[in-house]
XYZ file of N, CA and C in Angstrom:
306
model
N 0.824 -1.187 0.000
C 0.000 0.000 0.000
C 0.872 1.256 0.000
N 1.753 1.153 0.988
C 2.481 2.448 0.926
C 4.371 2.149 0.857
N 4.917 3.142 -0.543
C 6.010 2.470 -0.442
C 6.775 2.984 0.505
N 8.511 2.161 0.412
C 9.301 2.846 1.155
C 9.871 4.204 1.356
N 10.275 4.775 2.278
C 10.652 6.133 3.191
C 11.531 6.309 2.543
N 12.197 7.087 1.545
C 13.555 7.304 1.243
C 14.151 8.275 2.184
N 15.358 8.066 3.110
C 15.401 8.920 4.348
C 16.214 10.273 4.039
N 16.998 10.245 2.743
C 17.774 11.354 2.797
C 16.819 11.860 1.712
N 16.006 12.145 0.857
C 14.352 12.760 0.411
C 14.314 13.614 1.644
N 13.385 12.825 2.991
C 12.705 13.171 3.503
C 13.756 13.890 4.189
N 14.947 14.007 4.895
C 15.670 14.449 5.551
C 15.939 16.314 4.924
N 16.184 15.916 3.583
C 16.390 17.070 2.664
C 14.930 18.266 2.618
N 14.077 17.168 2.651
C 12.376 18.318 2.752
C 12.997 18.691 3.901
N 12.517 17.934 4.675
C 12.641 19.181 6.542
C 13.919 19.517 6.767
N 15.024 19.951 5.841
C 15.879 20.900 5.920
C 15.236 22.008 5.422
N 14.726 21.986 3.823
C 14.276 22.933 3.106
C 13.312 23.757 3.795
N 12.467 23.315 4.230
C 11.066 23.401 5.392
C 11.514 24.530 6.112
N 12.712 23.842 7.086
C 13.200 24.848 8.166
C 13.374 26.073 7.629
N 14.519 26.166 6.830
C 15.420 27.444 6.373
C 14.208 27.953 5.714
N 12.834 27.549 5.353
C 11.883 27.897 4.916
C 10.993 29.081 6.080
N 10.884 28.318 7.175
C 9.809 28.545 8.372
C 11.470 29.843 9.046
N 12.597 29.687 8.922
C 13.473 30.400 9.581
C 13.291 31.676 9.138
N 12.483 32.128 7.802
C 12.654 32.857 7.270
C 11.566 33.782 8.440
N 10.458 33.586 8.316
C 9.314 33.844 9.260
C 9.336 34.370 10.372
N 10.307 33.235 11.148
C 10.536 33.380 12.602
C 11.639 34.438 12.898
N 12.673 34.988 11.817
C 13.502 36.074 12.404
C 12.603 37.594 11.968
N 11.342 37.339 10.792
C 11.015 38.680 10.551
C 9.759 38.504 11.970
N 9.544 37.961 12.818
C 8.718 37.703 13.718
C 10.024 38.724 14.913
N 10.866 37.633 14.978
C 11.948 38.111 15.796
C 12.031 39.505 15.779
N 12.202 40.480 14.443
C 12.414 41.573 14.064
C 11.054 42.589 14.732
N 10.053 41.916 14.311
C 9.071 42.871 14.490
C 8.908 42.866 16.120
N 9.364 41.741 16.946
C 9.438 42.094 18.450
C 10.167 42.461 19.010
N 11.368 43.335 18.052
C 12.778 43.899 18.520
C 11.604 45.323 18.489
N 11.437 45.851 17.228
C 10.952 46.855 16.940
C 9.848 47.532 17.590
N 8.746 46.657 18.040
C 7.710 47.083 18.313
C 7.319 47.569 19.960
N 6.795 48.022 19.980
C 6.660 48.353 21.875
C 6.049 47.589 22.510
N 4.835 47.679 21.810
C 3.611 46.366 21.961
C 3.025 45.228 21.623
N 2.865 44.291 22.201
C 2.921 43.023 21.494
C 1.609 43.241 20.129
N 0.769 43.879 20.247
C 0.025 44.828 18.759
C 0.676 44.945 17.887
N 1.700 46.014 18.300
C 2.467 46.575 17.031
C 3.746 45.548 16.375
N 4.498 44.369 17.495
C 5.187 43.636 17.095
C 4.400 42.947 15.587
N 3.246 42.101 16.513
C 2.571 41.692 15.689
C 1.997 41.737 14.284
N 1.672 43.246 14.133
C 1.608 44.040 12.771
C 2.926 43.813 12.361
N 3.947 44.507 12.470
C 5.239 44.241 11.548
C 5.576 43.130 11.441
N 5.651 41.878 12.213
C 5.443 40.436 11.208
C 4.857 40.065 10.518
N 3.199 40.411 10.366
C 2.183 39.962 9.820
C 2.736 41.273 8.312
N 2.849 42.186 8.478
C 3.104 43.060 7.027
C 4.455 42.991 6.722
N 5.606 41.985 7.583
C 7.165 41.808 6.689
C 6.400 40.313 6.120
N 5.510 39.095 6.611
C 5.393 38.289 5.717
C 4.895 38.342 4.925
N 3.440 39.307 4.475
C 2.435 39.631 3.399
C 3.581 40.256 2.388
N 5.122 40.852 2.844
C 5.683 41.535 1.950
C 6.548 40.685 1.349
N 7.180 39.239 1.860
C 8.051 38.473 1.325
C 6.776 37.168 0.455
N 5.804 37.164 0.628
C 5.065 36.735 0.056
C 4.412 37.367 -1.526
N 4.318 38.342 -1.035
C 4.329 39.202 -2.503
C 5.341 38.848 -3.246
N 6.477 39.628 -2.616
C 7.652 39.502 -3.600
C 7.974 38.734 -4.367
N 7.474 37.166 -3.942
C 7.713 35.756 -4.195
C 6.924 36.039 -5.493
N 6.096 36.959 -6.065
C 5.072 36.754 -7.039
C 5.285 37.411 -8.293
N 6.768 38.600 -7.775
C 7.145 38.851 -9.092
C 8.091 38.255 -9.649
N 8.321 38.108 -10.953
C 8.819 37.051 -11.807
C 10.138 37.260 -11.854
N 10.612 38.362 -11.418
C 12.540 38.370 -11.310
C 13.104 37.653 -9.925
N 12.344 37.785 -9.149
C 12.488 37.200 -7.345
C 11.701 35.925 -7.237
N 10.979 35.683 -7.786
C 10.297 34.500 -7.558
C 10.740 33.163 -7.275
N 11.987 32.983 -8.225
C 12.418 31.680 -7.923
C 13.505 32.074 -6.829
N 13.861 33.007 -6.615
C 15.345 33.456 -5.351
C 13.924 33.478 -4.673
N 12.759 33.508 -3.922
C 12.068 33.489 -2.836
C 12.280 32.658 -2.237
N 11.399 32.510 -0.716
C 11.360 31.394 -0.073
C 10.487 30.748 -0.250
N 9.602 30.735 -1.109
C 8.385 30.024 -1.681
C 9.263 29.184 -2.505
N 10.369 29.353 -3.241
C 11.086 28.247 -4.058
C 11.529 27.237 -3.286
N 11.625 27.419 -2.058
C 12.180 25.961 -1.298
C 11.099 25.195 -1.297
N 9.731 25.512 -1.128
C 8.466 24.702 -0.912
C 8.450 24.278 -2.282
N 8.937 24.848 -3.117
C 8.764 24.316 -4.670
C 9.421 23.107 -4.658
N 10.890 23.593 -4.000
C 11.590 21.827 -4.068
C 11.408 21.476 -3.708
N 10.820 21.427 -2.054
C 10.181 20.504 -0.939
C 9.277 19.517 -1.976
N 8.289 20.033 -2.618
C 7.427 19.347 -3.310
C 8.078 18.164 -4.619
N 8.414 18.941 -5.352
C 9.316 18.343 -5.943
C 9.986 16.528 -5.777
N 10.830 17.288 -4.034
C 11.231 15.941 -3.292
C 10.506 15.346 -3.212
N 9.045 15.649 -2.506
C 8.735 14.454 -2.260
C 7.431 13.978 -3.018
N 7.779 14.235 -4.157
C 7.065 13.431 -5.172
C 7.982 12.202 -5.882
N 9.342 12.657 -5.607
C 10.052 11.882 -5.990
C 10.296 12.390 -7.233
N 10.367 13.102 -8.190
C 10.589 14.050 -9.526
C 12.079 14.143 -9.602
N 12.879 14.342 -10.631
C 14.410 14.739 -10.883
C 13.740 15.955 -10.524
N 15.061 16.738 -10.215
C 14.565 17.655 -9.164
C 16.292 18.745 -9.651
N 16.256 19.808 -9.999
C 17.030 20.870 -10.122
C 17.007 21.836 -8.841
N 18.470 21.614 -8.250
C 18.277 22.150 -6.973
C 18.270 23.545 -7.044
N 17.723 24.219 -6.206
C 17.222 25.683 -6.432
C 18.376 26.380 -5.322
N 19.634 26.328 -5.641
C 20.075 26.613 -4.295
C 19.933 28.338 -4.152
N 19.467 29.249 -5.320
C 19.181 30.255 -5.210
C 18.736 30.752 -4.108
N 17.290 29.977 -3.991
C 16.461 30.262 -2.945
C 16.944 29.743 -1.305
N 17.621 28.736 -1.531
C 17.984 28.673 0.069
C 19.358 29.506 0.239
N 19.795 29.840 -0.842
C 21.275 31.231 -0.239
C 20.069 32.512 0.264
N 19.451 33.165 -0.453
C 18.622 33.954 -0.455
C 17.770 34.061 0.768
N 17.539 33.256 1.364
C 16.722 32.644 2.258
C 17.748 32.813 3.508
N 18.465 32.217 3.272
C 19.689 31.972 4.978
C 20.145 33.646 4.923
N 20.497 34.392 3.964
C 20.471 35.461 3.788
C 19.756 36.526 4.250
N 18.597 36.207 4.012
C 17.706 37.033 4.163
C 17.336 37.052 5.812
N 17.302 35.653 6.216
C 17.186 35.511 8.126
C 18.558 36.063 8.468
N 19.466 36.290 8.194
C 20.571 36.490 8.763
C 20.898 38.223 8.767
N 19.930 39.089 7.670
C 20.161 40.097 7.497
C 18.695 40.911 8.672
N 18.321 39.943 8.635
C 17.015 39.950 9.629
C 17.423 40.022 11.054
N 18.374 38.843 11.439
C 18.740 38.835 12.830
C 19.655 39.636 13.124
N 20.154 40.580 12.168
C 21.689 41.221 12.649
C 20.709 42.734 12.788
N 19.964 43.255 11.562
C 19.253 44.241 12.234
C 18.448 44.270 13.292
């Protein structure tokens, strides 16, 4: 019924995943450096992700987004030849890292 687990597949998604969800959690981080109130923190995460979500939608950034890791995530685990996007995860570790230093 269900085949076998390929472990370095699945190992490789929930890398991608993370550096995916890392992206999130430092503009979260950011907006509770910034904000006074847990309100206003809140707003500046919720409008830095509506803004890296956009971005993901125009066609020069799109594949450097972090929406491209979920692309390969998928990819993986369909099991598909698969062209690694390492664009998006430089871009990505990048982007949390330019996040956590401001």
């Amino acid at each position: 019924m269900f085949d076998t687990v390929n472990l370095v597949a699945f190992l490789a998604i929930n890398l991608l995943l993370l550096a995916w969800i890392l992206v999130f959690a430092a503009i979260t981080l950011l907006g509770s450096a910034l904000g006074r109130t847990t309100v206003a923190a809140g707003g500046v995460a919720f409008l830095g992700s509506v803004l890296v979500f956009l971005l993901g939608s125009i066609p020069q950034f799109g594949a450097l987004a972090p929406g491209g890791l979920i692309t390969w995530a998928n990819q993986l685990a369909v099991g598909e030849s698969v062209a690694p996007n390492t664009g998006a995860l430089a871009m990505s570790l990048v982007f949390v890292l330019i996040l956590l230093i401001t």
